[in-house]
Coordinates of C-alpha atoms in Angstrom, one line a residue:
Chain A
X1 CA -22.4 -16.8 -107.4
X2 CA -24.8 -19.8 -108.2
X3 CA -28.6 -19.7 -107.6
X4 CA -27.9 -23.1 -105.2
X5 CA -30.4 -22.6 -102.8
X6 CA -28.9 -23.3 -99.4
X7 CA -26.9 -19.8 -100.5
X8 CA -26.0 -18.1 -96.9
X9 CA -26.9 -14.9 -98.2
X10 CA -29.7 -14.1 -100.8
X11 CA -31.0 -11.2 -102.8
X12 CA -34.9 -12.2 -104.0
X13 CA -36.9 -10.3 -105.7
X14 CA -35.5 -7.0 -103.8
X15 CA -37.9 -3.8 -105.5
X16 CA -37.3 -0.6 -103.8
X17 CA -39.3 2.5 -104.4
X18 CA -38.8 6.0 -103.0
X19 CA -41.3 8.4 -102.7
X20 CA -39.7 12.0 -104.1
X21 CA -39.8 15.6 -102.2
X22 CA -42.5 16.3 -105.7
X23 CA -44.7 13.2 -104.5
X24 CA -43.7 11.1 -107.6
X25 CA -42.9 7.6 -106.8
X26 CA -39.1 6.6 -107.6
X27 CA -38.0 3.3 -108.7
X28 CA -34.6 2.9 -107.4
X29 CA -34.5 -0.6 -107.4
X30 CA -36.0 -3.5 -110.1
X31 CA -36.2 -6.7 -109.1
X32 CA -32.8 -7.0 -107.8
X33 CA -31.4 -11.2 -107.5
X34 CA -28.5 -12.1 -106.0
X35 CA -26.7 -15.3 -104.2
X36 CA -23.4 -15.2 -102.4
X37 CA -23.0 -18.3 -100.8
X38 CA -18.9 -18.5 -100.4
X39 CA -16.1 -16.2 -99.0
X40 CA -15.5 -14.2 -101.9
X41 CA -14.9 -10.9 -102.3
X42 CA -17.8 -9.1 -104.4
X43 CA -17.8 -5.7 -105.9
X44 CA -21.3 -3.7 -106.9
X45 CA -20.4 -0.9 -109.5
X46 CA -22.7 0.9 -111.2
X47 CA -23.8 4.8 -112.5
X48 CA -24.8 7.0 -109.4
X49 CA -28.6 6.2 -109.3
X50 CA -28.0 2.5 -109.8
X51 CA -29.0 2.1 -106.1
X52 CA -25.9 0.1 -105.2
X53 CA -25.9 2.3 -102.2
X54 CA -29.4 1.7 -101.2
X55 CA -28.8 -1.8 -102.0
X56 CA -26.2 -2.3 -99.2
X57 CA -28.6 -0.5 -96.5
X58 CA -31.3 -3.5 -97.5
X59 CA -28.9 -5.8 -97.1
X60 CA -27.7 -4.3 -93.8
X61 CA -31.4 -4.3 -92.6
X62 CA -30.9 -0.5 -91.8
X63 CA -33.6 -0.5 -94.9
X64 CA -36.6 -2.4 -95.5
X65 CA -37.4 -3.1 -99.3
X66 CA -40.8 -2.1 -100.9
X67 CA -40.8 -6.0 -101.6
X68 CA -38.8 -9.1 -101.7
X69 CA -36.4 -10.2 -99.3
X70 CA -33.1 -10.7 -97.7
X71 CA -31.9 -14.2 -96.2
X72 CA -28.9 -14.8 -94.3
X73 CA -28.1 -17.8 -92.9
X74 CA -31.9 -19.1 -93.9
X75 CA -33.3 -16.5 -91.8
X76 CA -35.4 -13.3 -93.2
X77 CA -33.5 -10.0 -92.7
X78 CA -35.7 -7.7 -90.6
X79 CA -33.4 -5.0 -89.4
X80 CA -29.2 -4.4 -88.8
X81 CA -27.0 -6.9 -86.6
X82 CA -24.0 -7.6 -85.8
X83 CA -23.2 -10.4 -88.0
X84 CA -23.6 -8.2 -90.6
X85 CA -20.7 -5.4 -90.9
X86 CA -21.4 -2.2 -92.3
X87 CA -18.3 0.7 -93.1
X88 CA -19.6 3.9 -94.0
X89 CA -18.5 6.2 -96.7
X90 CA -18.9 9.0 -94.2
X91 CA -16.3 8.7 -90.7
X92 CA -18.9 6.9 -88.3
X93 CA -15.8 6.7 -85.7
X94 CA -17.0 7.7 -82.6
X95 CA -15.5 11.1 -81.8
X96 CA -15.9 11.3 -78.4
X97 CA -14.1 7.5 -78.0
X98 CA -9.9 6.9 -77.9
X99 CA -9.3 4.6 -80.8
X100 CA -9.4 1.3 -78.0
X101 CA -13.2 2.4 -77.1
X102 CA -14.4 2.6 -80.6
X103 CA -12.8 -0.5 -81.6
X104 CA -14.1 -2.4 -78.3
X105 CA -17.5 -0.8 -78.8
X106 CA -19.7 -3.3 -80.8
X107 CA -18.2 -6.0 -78.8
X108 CA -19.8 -4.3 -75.2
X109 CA -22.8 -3.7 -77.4
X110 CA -23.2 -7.7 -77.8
X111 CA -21.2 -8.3 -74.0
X112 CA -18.8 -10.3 -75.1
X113 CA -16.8 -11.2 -71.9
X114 CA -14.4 -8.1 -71.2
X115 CA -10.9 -10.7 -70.9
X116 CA -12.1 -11.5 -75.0
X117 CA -12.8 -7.9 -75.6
X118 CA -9.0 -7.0 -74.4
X119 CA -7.9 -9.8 -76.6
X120 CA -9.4 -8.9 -79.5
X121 CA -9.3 -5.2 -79.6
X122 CA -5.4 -5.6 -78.8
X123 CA -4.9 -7.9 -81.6
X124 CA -7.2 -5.8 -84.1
X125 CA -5.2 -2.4 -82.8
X126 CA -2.1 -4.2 -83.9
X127 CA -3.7 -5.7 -87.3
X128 CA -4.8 -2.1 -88.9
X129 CA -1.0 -0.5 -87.5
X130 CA -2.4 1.7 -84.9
X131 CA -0.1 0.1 -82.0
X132 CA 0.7 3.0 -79.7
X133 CA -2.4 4.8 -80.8
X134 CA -4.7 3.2 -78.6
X135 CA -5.7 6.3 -76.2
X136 CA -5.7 8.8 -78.7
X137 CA -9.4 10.2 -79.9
X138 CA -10.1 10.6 -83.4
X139 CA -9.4 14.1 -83.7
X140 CA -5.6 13.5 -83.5
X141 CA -6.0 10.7 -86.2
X142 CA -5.7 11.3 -90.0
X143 CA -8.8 10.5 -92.1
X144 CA -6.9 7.0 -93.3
X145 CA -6.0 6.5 -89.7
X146 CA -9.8 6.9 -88.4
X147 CA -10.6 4.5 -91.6
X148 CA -8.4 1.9 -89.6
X149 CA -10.0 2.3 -86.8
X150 CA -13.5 2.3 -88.5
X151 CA -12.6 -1.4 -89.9
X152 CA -10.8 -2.9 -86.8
X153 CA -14.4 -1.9 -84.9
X154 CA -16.4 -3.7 -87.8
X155 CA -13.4 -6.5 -88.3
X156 CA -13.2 -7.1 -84.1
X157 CA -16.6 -7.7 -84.2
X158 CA -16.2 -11.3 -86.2
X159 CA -19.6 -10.5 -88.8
X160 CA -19.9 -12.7 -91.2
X161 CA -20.7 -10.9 -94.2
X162 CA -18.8 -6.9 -94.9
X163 CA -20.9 -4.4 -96.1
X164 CA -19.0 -1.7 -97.5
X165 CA -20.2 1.1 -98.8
X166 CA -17.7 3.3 -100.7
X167 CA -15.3 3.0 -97.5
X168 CA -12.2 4.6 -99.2
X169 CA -14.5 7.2 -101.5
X170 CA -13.5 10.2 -99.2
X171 CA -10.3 9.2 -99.3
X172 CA -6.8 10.7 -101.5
X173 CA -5.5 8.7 -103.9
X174 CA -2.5 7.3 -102.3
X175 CA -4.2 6.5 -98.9
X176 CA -6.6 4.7 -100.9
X177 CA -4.3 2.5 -102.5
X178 CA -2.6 1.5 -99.4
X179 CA -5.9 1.1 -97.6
X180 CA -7.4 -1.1 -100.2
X181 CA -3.4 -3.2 -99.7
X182 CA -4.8 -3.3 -95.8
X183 CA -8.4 -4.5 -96.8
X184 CA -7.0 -7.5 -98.5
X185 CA -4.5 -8.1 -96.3
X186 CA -7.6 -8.0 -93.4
X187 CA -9.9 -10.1 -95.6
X188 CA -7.2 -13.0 -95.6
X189 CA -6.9 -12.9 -92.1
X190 CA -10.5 -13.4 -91.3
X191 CA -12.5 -14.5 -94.6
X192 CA -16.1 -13.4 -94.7
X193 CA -18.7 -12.3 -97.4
X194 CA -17.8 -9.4 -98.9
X195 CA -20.0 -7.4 -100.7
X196 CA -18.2 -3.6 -101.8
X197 CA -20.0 -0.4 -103.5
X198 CA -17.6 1.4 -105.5
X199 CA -17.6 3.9 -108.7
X200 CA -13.4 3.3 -109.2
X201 CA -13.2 0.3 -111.4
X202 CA -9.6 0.2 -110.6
X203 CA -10.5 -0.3 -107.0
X204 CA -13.3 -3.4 -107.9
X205 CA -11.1 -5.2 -109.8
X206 CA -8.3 -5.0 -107.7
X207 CA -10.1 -6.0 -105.0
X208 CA -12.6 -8.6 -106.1
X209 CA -13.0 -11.8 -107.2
X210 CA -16.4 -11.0 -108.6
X211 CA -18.6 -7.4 -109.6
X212 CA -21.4 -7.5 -110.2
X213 CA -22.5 -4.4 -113.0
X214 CA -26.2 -2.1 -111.9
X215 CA -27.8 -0.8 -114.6
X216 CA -29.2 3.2 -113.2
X217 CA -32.9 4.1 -113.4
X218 CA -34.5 1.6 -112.2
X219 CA -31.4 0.0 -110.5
X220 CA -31.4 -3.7 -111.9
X221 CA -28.4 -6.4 -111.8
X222 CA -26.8 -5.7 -115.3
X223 CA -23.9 -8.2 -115.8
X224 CA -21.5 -10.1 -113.8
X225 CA -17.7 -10.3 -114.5
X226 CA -15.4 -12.5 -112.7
X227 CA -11.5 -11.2 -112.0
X228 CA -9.0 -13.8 -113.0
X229 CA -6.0 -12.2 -111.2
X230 CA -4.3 -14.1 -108.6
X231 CA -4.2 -14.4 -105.0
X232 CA -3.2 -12.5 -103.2
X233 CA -2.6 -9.3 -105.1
X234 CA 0.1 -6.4 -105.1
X235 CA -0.1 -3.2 -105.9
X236 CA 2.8 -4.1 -108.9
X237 CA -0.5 -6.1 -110.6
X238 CA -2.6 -2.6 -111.2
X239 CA -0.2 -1.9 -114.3
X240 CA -0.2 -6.0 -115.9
X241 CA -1.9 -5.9 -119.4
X242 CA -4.3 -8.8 -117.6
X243 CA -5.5 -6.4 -115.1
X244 CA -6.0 -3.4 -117.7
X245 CA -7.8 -5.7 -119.8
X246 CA -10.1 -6.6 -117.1
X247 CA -10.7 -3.0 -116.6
X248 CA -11.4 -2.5 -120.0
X249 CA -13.7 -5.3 -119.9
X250 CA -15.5 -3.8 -117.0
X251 CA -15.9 -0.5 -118.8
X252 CA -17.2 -1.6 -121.5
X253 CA -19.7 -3.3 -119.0
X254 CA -20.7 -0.1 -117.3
X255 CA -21.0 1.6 -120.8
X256 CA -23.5 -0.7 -121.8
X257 CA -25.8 -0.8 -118.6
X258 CA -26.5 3.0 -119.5
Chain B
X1 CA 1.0 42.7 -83.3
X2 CA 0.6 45.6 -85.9
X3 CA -0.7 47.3 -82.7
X4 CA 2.7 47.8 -81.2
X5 CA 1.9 45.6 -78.6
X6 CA 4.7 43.7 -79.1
X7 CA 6.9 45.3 -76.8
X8 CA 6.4 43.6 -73.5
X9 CA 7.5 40.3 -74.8
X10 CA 11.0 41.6 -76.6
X11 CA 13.2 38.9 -75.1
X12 CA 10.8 36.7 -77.6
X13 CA 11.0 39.1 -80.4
X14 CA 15.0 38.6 -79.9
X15 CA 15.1 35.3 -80.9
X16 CA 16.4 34.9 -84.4
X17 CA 14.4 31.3 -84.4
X18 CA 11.5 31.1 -86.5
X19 CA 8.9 31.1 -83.7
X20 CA 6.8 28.1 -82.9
X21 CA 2.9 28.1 -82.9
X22 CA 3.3 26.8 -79.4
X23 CA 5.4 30.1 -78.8
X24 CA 3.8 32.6 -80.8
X25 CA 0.5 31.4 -78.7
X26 CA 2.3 31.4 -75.3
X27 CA 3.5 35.3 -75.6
X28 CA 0.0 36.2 -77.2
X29 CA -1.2 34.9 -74.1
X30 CA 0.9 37.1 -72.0
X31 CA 0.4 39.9 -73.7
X32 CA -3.3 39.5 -73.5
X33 CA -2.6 39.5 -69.5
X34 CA -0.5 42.2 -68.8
X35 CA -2.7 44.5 -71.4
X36 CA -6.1 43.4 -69.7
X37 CA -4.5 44.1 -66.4
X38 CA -3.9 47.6 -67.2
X39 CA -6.9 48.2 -68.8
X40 CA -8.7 47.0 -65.8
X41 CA -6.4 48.5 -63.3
X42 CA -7.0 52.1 -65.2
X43 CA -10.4 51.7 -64.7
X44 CA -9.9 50.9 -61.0
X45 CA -7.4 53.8 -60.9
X46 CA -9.5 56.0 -62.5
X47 CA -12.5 55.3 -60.3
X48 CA -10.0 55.7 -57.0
X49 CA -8.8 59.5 -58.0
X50 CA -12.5 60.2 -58.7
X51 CA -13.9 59.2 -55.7
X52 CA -11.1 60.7 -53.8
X53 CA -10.5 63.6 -55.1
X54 CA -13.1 65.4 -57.7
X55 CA -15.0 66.4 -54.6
X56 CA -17.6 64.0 -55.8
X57 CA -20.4 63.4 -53.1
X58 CA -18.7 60.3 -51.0
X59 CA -22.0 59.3 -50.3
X60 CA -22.7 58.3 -54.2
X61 CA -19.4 57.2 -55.0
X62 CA -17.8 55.9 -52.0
X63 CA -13.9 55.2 -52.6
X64 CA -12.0 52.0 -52.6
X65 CA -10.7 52.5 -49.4
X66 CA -14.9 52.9 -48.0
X67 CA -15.9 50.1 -49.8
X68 CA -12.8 47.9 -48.0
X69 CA -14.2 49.1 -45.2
X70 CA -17.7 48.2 -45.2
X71 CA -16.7 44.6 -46.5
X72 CA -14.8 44.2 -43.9
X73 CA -17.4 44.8 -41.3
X74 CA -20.0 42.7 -43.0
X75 CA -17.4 39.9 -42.8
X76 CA -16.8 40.4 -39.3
X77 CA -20.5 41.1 -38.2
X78 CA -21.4 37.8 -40.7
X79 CA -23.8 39.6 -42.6
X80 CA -21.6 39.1 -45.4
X81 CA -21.6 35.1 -45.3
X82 CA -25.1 35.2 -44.3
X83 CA -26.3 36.6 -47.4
X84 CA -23.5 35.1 -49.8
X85 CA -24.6 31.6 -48.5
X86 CA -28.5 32.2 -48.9
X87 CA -28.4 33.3 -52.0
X88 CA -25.9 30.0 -52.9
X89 CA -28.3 27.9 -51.9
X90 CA -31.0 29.3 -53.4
X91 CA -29.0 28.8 -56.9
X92 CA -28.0 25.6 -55.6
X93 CA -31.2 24.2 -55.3
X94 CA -33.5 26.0 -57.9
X95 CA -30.3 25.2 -60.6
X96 CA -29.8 21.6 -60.2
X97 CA -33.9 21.1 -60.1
X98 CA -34.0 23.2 -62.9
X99 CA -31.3 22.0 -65.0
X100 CA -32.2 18.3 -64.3
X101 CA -35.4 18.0 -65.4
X102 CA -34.6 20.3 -68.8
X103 CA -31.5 17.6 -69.6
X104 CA -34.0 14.7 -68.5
X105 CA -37.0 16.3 -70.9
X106 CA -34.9 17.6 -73.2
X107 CA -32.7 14.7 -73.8
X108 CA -36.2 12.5 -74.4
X109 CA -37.5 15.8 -76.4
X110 CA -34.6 15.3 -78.8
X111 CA -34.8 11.5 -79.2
X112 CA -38.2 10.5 -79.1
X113 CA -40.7 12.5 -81.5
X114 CA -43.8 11.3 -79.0
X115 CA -42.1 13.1 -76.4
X116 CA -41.1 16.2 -78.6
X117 CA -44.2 16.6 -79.7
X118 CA -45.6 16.7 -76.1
X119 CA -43.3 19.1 -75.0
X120 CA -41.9 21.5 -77.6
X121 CA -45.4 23.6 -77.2
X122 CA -45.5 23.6 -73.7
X123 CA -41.7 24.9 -73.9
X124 CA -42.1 27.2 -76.7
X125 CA -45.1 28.8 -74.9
X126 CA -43.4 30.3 -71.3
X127 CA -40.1 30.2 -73.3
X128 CA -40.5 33.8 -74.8
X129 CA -41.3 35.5 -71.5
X130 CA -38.9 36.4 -69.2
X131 CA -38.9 34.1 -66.0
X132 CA -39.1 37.2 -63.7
X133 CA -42.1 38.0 -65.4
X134 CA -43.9 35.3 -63.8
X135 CA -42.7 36.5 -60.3
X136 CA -46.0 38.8 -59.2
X137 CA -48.2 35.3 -60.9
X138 CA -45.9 33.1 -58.0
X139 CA -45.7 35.4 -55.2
X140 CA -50.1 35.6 -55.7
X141 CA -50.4 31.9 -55.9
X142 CA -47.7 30.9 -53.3
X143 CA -46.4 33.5 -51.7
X144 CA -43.4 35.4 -50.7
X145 CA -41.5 32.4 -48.9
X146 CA -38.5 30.8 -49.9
X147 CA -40.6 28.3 -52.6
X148 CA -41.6 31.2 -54.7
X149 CA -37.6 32.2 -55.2
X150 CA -36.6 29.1 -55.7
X151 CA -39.7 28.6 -58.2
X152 CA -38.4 31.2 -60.0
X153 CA -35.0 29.7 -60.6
X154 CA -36.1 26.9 -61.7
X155 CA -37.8 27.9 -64.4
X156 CA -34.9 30.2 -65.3
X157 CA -32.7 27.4 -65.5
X158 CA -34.9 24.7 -67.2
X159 CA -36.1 27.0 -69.7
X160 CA -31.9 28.0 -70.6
X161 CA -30.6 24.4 -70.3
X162 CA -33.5 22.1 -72.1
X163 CA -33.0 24.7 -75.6
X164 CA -29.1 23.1 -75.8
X165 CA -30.2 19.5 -74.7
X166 CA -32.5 19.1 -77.1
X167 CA -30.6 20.5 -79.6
X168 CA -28.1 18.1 -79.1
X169 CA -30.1 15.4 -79.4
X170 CA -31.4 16.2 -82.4
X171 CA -28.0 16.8 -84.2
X172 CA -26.9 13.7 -83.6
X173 CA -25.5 12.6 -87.2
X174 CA -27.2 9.7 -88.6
X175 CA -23.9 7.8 -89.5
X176 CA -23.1 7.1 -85.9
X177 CA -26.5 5.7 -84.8
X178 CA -26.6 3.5 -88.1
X179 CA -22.8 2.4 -87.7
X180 CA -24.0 1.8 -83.9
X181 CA -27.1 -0.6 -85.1
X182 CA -25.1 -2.6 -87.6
X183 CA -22.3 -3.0 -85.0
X184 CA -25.3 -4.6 -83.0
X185 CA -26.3 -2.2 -80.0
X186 CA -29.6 -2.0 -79.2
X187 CA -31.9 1.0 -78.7
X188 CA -30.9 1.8 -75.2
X189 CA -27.2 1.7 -75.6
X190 CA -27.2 3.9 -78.8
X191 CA -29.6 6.7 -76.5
X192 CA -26.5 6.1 -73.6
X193 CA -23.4 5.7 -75.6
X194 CA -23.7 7.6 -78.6
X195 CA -26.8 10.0 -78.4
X196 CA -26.1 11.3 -75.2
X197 CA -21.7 11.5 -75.5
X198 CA -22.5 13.6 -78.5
X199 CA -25.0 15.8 -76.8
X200 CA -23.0 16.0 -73.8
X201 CA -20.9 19.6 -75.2
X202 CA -24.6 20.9 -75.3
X203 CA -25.9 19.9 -72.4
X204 CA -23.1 21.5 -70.9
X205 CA -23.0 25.2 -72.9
X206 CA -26.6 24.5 -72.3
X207 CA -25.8 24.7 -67.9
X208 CA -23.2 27.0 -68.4
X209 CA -25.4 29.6 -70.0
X210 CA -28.4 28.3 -67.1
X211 CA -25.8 29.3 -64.6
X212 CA -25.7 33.0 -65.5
X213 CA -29.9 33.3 -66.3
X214 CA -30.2 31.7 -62.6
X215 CA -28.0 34.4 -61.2
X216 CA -29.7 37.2 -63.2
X217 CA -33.0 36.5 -62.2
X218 CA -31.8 35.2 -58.5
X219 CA -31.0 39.5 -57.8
X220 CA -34.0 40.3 -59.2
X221 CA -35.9 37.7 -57.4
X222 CA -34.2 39.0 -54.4
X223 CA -34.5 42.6 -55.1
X224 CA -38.6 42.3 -55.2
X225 CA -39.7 39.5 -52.3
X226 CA -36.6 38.8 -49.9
X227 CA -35.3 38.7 -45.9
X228 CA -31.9 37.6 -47.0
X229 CA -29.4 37.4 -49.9
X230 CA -27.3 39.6 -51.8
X231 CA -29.6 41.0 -53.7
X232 CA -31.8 41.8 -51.0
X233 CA -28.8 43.0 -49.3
X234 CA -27.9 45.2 -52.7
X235 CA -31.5 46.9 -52.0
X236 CA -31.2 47.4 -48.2
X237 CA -28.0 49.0 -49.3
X238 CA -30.3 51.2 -51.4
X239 CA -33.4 51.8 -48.9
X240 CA -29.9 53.1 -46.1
X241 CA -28.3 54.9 -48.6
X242 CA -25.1 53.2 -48.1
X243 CA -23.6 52.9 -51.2
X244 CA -20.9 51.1 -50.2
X245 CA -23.4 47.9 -49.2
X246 CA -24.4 48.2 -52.5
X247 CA -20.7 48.3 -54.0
X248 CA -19.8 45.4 -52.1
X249 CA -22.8 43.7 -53.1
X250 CA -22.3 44.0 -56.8
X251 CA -18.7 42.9 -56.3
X252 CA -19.4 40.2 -54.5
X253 CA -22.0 38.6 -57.3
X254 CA -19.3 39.3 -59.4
X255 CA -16.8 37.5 -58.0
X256 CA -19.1 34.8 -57.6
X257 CA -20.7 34.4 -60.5
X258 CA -17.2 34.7 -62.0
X259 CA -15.7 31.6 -60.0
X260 CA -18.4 29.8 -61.1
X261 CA -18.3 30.1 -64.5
X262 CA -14.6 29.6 -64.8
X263 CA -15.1 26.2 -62.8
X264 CA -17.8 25.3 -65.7
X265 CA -15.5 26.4 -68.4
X266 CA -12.6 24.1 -66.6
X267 CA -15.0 20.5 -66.2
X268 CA -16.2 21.1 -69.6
X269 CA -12.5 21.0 -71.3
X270 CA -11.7 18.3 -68.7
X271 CA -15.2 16.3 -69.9
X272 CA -15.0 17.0 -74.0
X273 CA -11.3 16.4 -74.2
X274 CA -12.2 14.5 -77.3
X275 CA -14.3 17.6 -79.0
X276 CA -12.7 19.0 -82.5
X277 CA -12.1 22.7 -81.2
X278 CA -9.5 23.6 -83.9
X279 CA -11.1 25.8 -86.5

């Protein structure tokens, strides 16, 4: 994360202020900073009312900042597209779609030409494990399975930079783990920006190379840690005194932006 | 099952298997048919001996056998058809006018606050009467002819069917139009392919229940101002005293309106195949 300026995504001078249900103006976030100008895999952790959350939806475009600015690609972000991923906490997979439709869907959206579309969504069906899956609706899914489906839609779309805001939060523990295994194993396959709200430190570390720590009220860029583990990682490396240390390090982190 | 009602099914209750869900819902399904055919076949049985044989003033209560009778002649003489299929079309056009412009207003109602706010008033205002309330209003401004009934129907059926469409609209979850943008579809396809696919269960209970509102005040919009149709034949049954016209009548709206319905019921499983109805 250097401040070089031709970074292909920048943070500058991001304030964001709410207006609450009592009238009184909220500051949710301070003068936020941020360059990511290579692959890499970044994690934003932080107490709830850090604004991490409302921090992804700037970059995303889905929300304009009080002031300061986003730039991708040297361009000012003025509202969502599709070079820009987003996966919800919530399950945004269309309901009313089979698993193909909702995967093939932001690739109509942007009419890509339909022999591609086939292409893609056939190899993204088989990347997330859902082979055989492909005419089923959601409803017959289980909530990992829809999360496969919600990341092949994002993935087939080829964005360059992966919002991703709590994507595993709703989760149980043991889908989690072997959808954050999945992630990694997606990421590799098609690098991109990366930037990934969490609260589970486990889950950061193990997932980044980079976190970046947000201080709550007003939400302000704390500390950044980098993760020294090695590509690519297994779920074995989650118990290795290097990765507890790191996580001990990274409490420690989060204690002190309180 | 506490209710004893178990007995009909006893090759089931046999099995030493634990039963299936599949199972357990296949003979709950037969037991619900044979016990609502005797329930409705008392009443038809009861209904029979009455009019046959508690001395009961024919004329009032003609019996089954009467009431065959007469529908056979009005089938024969065409009467029958000739009402049936003016009344139909009545519904036919009055409904799909009606019901098109409420999902065309109300879909834009629910999505577009300009809209909404142009509308909603003018909606809320004749919403609270009764459409046959505003059939002496017609017949003084347009008359008795065939544009007043159908006038009538369509504001039946528009003021049922735009309620559920803009509903629907308006409950579409925020998470699928934002996933939508940042996926990269613009305005118009998130309205086509993910505002109006959600609505679409609404916008169908929405006809469904416009269906039965249009055939409610279609006999009553008969019954007052009408040459032709089943209710108008329901009261020249009346004005004859032939009760039996009117029995036939009545059964025949029933039967019809019952079709109907049960064809809605059967396109809207086919169409919302992907809707959650468990729990």
């Amino acid at each position: 994360m250097t401040d070089a300026v031709t970074a292909e995504l920048t943070v500058s001078g991001v304030h964001q202020t709410f207006i609450t249900t009592d009238g009184k103006p909220m500051n949710v976030l301070n003068n936020i900073n941020l360059n990511f100008d290579e692959e890499k895999f970044v994690s934003i952790v932080g107490h709830s009312g850090c604004g991490k959350s409302t921090l992804l939806r700037i970059v995303s475009g889905l929300q304009r900042p009080t002031r300061g600015s986003v730039r991708f690609k040297g361009h000012e972000v003025t509202g969502p597209g599709a070079d820009r991923g987003m996966v919800f906490q919530q399950d945004a997979v269309f309901p009313w779609l089979t698993v193909r439709r909702n995967i093939e869907f932001g690739m109509e959206a942007r009419g890509v030409a339909r022999e591609e579309i086939g292409r893609q969504s056939k190899r993204w069906i088989e990347l997330v494990g859902l082979t055989g899956w492909e005419d089923a609706y959601p409803k017959e899914l289980s909530g990992g399975m829809r999360k496969r489906v919600d990341l092949a839609r994002v993935y087939a779309n080829s964005p360059e930079v992966m919002l991703m805001d709590e994507p595993f939060g709703a989760l149980d523990q043991q889908t989690k783990s072997v959808m954050q295994g999945e992630l990694l194993r997606l990421w590799q396959n098609s690098r991109s920006i990366v930037l990934f709200v969490t609260h589970d430190l486990e889950e950061a570390i193990y997932l980044s190379d980079e976190i970046v720590v947000l201080a709550p009220r007003p939400g302000r860029v704390k500390s950044k840690m980098q993760v020294s583990l090695a590509r690519p990682r297994e779920d074995g490396m989650r118990l290795t005194t290097e990765f507890l240390e790191q996580k001990r390090a990274l409490h420690e982190l989060l204690k002190e932006s309180l | 099952m506490a209710l004893g009602l178990s007995e009909p099914v006893a090759e089931v209750a046999g099995d030493d298997e634990i039963e299936s869900p599949a199972r357990k819902a296949a003979r709950l399904r037969r037991t619900r048919i044979v016990v609502g055919t005797i329930s409705l076949g008392s009443l038809i049985l009861l209904y029979t001996l009455v009019s046959n044989f508690s001395g009961v003033n024919p004329a009032l209560m003609p019996p089954p056998q009467a009431i065959g009778a007469t529908f056979w002649r009005m089938m024969a003489d065409g009467s029958l058809w000739e009402d049936t299929a003016a009344s139909l079309l009545r519904i036919l056009v009055g409904y799909s006018i009606g019901t098109s412009l409420a999902i065309l207003i109300g879909t834009l109602m629910g999505w577009f606050r300009i809209v909404e706010f142009i509308f909603d008033p003018i909606v809320e205002a004749f919403r609270p009467v009764p459409p046959l309330a505003y059939i002496p209003l017609i017949i003084l401004w347009i008359g008795i002819g065939e544009e007043s009934r159908i006038l009538v129907l369509v504001m039946a059926s528009f003021l049922t069917c735009i309620v559920n469409a803009y509903s629907g609209m308006k409950q579409v979850p925020r998470v699928y139009v934002e996933a939508a943008r940042t996926l990269g579809a613009s305005e118009a396809t998130i309205f086509r392919r993910v505002a109006l696919p959600f609505a679409l269960p609404y916008i169908f209970a929405g006809m469904r229940v416009a269906m039965a509102a249009s055939w409610a005040t279609l006999v009553a919009a008969e019954l007052v101002a009408a040459q032709s149709g089943l209710g108008y034949m329901l009261q020249a049954g009346r004005r004859f005293f032939d009760t039996s016209v009117v029995m036939v009548g009545i059964i025949t709206i029933g039967i019809l309106a019952f079709t109907l319905d049960r064809l809605f019921r059967f396109a809207q499983s086919r169409l919302n195949r992907w809707e959650e109805v468990e729990r």
